[in-house]
CSV table of C-alpha atoms and ligand atoms in Angstrom, one decimal:
chain,number,residue,atom,x,y,z
A,1,MET,CA,-24.2,33.3,-312.0
A,2,PRO,CA,-23.9,33.9,-308.2
A,3,ALA,CA,-21.3,31.8,-306.5
A,4,ARG,CA,-19.6,31.2,-303.2
A,5,ILE,CA,-16.2,32.8,-303.5
A,6,LEU,CA,-13.4,32.6,-301.0
A,7,VAL,CA,-10.9,35.5,-301.2
A,8,VAL,CA,-7.5,34.8,-299.7
A,9,GLU,CA,-5.6,38.1,-299.6
A,10,ASP,CA,-3.5,39.6,-296.8
A,11,GLU,CA,-3.6,43.2,-298.0
A,12,ALA,CA,-6.6,44.5,-296.0
A,13,ALA,CA,-7.5,47.3,-298.4
A,14,LEU,CA,-7.5,45.0,-301.4
A,15,SER,CA,-9.3,42.3,-299.6
A,16,GLU,CA,-12.1,44.7,-298.6
A,17,LEU,CA,-12.3,46.0,-302.2
A,18,LEU,CA,-12.6,42.5,-303.5
A,19,ARG,CA,-15.2,41.6,-300.9
A,20,TYR,CA,-17.3,44.7,-301.7
A,21,ASN,CA,-17.2,44.3,-305.4
A,22,LEU,CA,-17.8,40.6,-305.6
A,23,ALA,CA,-20.7,40.9,-303.2
A,24,ALA,CA,-22.1,43.7,-305.4
A,25,GLU,CA,-22.0,41.2,-308.3
A,26,GLY,CA,-24.3,39.0,-306.3
A,27,HIS,CA,-21.7,36.5,-305.0
A,28,GLU,CA,-21.5,35.2,-301.5
A,29,VAL,CA,-18.0,36.2,-300.4
A,30,SER,CA,-15.8,35.0,-297.5
A,31,VAL,CA,-12.3,36.5,-296.9
A,32,CYS,CA,-9.3,35.4,-295.1
A,33,ALA,CA,-5.7,36.7,-294.8
A,34,ASP,CA,-3.5,33.7,-294.4
A,35,GLY,CA,-2.8,30.2,-295.8
A,36,GLU,CA,-3.7,28.1,-292.8
A,37,GLU,CA,-7.0,29.7,-292.4
A,38,ALA,CA,-7.7,29.4,-296.1
A,39,LEU,CA,-7.2,25.7,-296.0
A,40,VAL,CA,-9.7,25.4,-293.1
A,41,MET,CA,-12.2,27.7,-294.8
A,42,VAL,CA,-12.1,25.7,-298.1
A,43,ALA,CA,-12.7,22.5,-296.2
A,44,GLU,CA,-15.6,24.1,-294.2
A,45,GLU,CA,-17.3,26.1,-296.9
A,46,ALA,CA,-16.6,24.2,-300.1
A,47,PRO,CA,-16.5,27.4,-302.2
A,48,ASP,CA,-17.3,27.4,-305.9
A,49,LEU,CA,-14.2,29.4,-306.6
A,50,VAL,CA,-11.1,30.7,-304.8
A,51,VAL,CA,-9.4,34.0,-305.5
A,52,LEU,CA,-5.9,33.4,-304.2
A,53,ASP,CA,-3.0,35.8,-303.6
A,54,TRP,CA,0.4,34.3,-304.4
A,55,MET,CA,2.3,36.2,-301.7
A,56,LEU,CA,0.8,35.4,-298.3
A,57,PRO,CA,2.3,35.1,-294.8
A,58,GLY,CA,2.9,31.5,-293.8
A,59,ILE,CA,1.8,29.2,-296.5
A,60,SER,CA,2.2,30.7,-300.0
A,61,GLY,CA,-0.6,30.9,-302.5
A,62,LEU,CA,1.3,28.5,-304.7
A,63,GLU,CA,1.5,25.9,-301.9
A,64,ILE,CA,-2.2,26.3,-301.1
A,65,ALA,CA,-3.1,25.7,-304.8
A,66,ARG,CA,-0.9,22.6,-304.7
A,67,ARG,CA,-2.6,21.3,-301.6
A,68,LEU,CA,-6.1,21.9,-302.9
A,69,ARG,CA,-5.2,20.1,-306.1
A,70,ALA,CA,-3.8,17.2,-304.2
A,71,ARG,CA,-7.1,16.3,-302.4
A,72,ARG,CA,-10.0,14.7,-304.1
A,73,ALA,CA,-12.5,16.9,-302.3
A,74,THR,CA,-10.9,20.2,-303.4
A,75,ARG,CA,-9.2,19.2,-306.6
A,76,ASP,CA,-11.9,20.7,-308.9
A,77,ILE,CA,-12.4,24.0,-307.1
A,78,PRO,CA,-11.4,26.7,-309.6
A,79,ILE,CA,-8.6,29.0,-308.5
A,80,ILE,CA,-7.8,32.5,-309.8
A,81,MET,CA,-4.3,33.5,-308.7
A,82,LEU,CA,-3.4,37.1,-307.9
A,83,THR,CA,0.2,38.1,-308.1
A,84,ALA,CA,2.6,41.0,-308.4
A,85,ARG,CA,4.9,38.8,-310.4
A,86,GLY,CA,4.5,39.0,-314.1
A,87,ALA,CA,7.3,36.8,-315.2
A,88,GLU,CA,6.4,34.1,-317.8
A,89,GLU,CA,8.2,31.5,-315.7
A,90,ASP,CA,6.0,32.3,-312.7
A,91,ARG,CA,2.9,32.2,-314.8
A,92,VAL,CA,3.7,28.8,-316.1
A,93,ARG,CA,4.5,27.6,-312.5
A,94,GLY,CA,1.1,29.0,-311.3
A,95,LEU,CA,-0.8,27.2,-314.1
A,96,GLU,CA,1.1,24.0,-313.6
A,97,THR,CA,0.2,24.0,-309.9
A,98,GLY,CA,-3.4,24.1,-311.0
A,99,ALA,CA,-4.5,27.7,-311.1
A,100,ASP,CA,-7.3,28.2,-313.7
A,101,ASP,CA,-6.4,31.7,-314.4
A,102,TYR,CA,-4.0,34.3,-313.3
A,103,LEU,CA,-4.2,38.1,-312.7
A,104,VAL,CA,-1.2,40.4,-312.3
A,105,LYS,CA,-1.6,43.2,-309.8
A,106,PRO,CA,-2.7,45.9,-310.3
A,107,PHE,CA,-5.8,44.8,-312.1
A,108,SER,CA,-9.3,46.3,-312.5
A,109,MET,CA,-12.3,45.0,-310.8
A,110,SER,CA,-14.1,44.6,-314.1
A,111,GLU,CA,-11.3,42.4,-315.3
A,112,LEU,CA,-11.5,40.2,-312.3
A,113,THR,CA,-15.2,39.9,-312.4
A,114,ALA,CA,-15.0,39.0,-316.1
A,115,ARG,CA,-12.4,36.3,-315.4
A,116,ILE,CA,-14.6,34.9,-312.6
A,117,ARG,CA,-17.6,34.7,-314.9
A,118,ALA,CA,-15.5,33.0,-317.5
A,119,VAL,CA,-14.1,30.5,-315.1
A,120,LEU,CA,-17.4,29.7,-313.5
A,121,ARG,CA,-19.1,29.3,-316.9
A,122,ARG,CA,-16.6,26.8,-318.1
A,123,THR,CA,-16.2,24.8,-314.8
A,124,ARG,CA,-19.8,24.7,-313.6
A,125,PRO,CA,-21.7,22.9,-316.4
A,126,THR,CA,-19.2,20.0,-316.5
A,127,LEU,CA,-19.6,19.2,-312.8
A,128,ALA,CA,-22.7,17.2,-313.4
A,129,GLY,CA,-24.2,15.1,-316.2
A,130,ASP,CA,-23.1,12.5,-318.7
A,131,VAL,CA,-23.1,14.9,-321.7
A,132,VAL,CA,-20.4,17.4,-321.9
A,133,THR,CA,-20.3,20.1,-324.6
A,134,PHE,CA,-17.7,22.5,-325.9
A,135,GLY,CA,-18.9,24.7,-328.8
A,136,ASP,CA,-20.2,22.2,-331.4
A,137,ILE,CA,-18.4,19.3,-329.8
A,138,VAL,CA,-20.5,16.9,-327.7
A,139,LEU,CA,-19.1,14.1,-325.6
A,140,ASP,CA,-21.5,11.5,-324.2
A,141,ARG,CA,-19.9,9.6,-321.4
A,142,GLU,CA,-22.6,7.0,-321.2
A,143,THR,CA,-22.4,5.9,-324.9
A,144,ARG,CA,-18.8,7.1,-325.3
A,145,ARG,CA,-19.8,8.9,-328.5
A,146,ILE,CA,-18.5,12.1,-329.7
A,147,ARG,CA,-20.0,14.5,-332.3
A,148,ARG,CA,-18.7,17.6,-333.8
A,149,GLY,CA,-21.7,19.4,-335.3
A,150,GLU,CA,-23.6,16.8,-337.3
A,151,ARG,CA,-20.5,14.6,-337.7
A,152,GLU,CA,-19.7,11.6,-335.6
A,153,ILE,CA,-16.0,11.5,-334.4
A,154,HIS,CA,-14.3,8.2,-333.9
A,155,LEU,CA,-11.6,8.1,-331.4
A,156,GLY,CA,-9.3,5.5,-329.9
A,157,PRO,CA,-9.6,5.1,-326.1
A,158,THR,CA,-6.5,7.3,-325.4
A,159,GLU,CA,-7.8,10.1,-327.6
A,160,TYR,CA,-11.2,9.8,-326.0
A,161,ARG,CA,-9.8,10.1,-322.5
A,162,LEU,CA,-7.6,13.0,-323.6
A,163,LEU,CA,-10.6,14.9,-325.0
A,164,GLU,CA,-12.6,14.1,-321.9
A,165,VAL,CA,-10.0,15.5,-319.6
A,166,LEU,CA,-9.6,18.7,-321.7
A,167,MET,CA,-13.4,19.1,-321.9
A,168,GLN,CA,-13.7,19.0,-318.1
A,169,ARG,CA,-11.9,22.4,-317.8
A,170,PRO,CA,-12.0,24.2,-321.1
A,171,GLY,CA,-9.4,27.0,-321.1
A,172,ARG,CA,-7.3,25.4,-318.4
A,173,VAL,CA,-3.8,24.7,-319.6
A,174,TYR,CA,-2.7,21.2,-318.8
A,175,ALA,CA,1.0,20.5,-318.6
A,176,ARG,CA,2.1,17.3,-320.5
A,177,GLU,CA,2.9,15.7,-317.1
A,178,GLN,CA,-0.6,16.4,-315.9
A,179,LEU,CA,-2.1,14.9,-319.0
A,180,LEU,CA,0.1,11.8,-318.6
A,181,ASP,CA,-1.2,11.4,-315.0
A,182,ARG,CA,-4.9,11.9,-315.9
A,183,VAL,CA,-5.0,10.0,-319.2
A,184,TRP,CA,-2.5,7.2,-318.7
A,185,GLY,CA,-2.4,7.1,-314.9
A,186,THR,CA,0.4,7.7,-312.5
A,187,ASP,CA,1.8,4.2,-312.4
A,188,VAL,CA,2.4,3.8,-316.1
A,189,HIS,CA,5.7,4.8,-317.6
A,190,VAL,CA,5.1,6.7,-320.7
A,191,GLU,CA,7.4,9.1,-322.5
A,192,ILE,CA,6.3,12.8,-322.4
A,193,ARG,CA,6.5,12.9,-326.2
A,194,THR,CA,3.6,10.4,-326.3
A,195,VAL,CA,1.2,13.2,-325.2
A,196,ASP,CA,2.1,15.2,-328.3
A,197,VAL,CA,1.6,12.2,-330.5
A,198,HIS,CA,-1.9,11.6,-329.1
A,199,VAL,CA,-2.9,15.2,-329.2
A,200,GLY,CA,-1.9,15.1,-332.9
A,201,ARG,CA,-4.2,12.1,-333.5
A,202,LEU,CA,-7.0,13.8,-331.6
A,203,ARG,CA,-6.6,16.9,-333.7
A,204,ARG,CA,-6.7,14.9,-336.9
A,205,ALA,CA,-9.8,13.1,-335.8
A,206,LEU,CA,-11.6,16.3,-334.7
A,207,ASN,CA,-10.7,18.7,-337.5
A,208,ARG,CA,-11.5,18.5,-341.2
A,209,PRO,CA,-9.4,20.7,-343.5
A,210,GLY,CA,-10.3,24.4,-343.0
A,211,GLU,CA,-12.1,23.8,-339.7
A,212,ARG,CA,-11.1,25.6,-336.6
A,213,ASP,CA,-8.8,23.6,-334.2
A,214,PRO,CA,-10.4,23.6,-330.7
A,215,ILE,CA,-7.1,22.6,-329.1
A,216,ARG,CA,-4.6,25.2,-328.2
A,217,THR,CA,-0.9,24.4,-327.8
A,218,VAL,CA,0.6,26.7,-325.1
A,219,ARG,CA,4.3,27.1,-325.7
A,220,SER,CA,6.5,25.6,-322.9
A,221,ALA,CA,3.3,24.9,-320.9
A,222,GLY,CA,1.1,22.3,-322.5
A,223,TYR,CA,-2.4,22.0,-324.0
A,224,ALA,CA,-5.8,23.5,-323.5
A,225,LEU,CA,-9.2,23.8,-325.1
A,226,ASP,CA,-9.3,27.2,-326.8
A,227,GLU,CA,-11.7,29.4,-325.0
A,228,THR,CA,-12.2,31.6,-328.0
A,229,TYR,CA,-13.5,28.5,-329.9
A,230,PRO,CA,-17.0,29.5,-331.1
A,231,GLU,CA,-20.1,28.7,-329.1
A,232,ARG,CA,-21.6,27.1,-332.1
A,233,GLY,CA,-19.8,25.6,-335.1
B,1,LIG,CA1,0.0,39.5,-300.5
């Protein structure tokens, strides 16, 4: 799956290594070394994915991710964050800011290319079309119908919207606040606990006893669709 990838990394040797290896995978690669330039390049080139170093001169990777997520035109561009920090707290911060995945330096090139493939696989198909699928779950935006395998799933409007949001970016961890914004809207006051209540309802509607739960609860972070959920039933 060749893609246009922007690498934002200030360490010249690593930047060159990334450019070389990603190009060898068939990707069209651009590189830049600072945050200001990264924002300009994203606007100009509309990459399919950004590999973003956390520690950069000028604007930090975290701030770039935040700005990309704040704009409609760049909100859905997948981001893989690179960092020397491994602390759980930073990981959660990175994901809350909107990174789709996270690699701690040093990492192997094969690990990075595998992550890129996984991120593209799950973000690309949902960019177009009315029918979104995840494993054996099919959501039809036009008819607002949902099936799991042969079974029709009946959801209330909130659970429907919740599932739709989660299915747009399988694997991505959404903080409860992010789900509140996306499902209920930013101008409605809803308790954070409400998200848990509706995720519970969604799970009960989707899962029969003994069936695998496609939703993953990420401790102290939020919810995601489980990437290891089977392709088919
Ligand atoms: Ca750096």
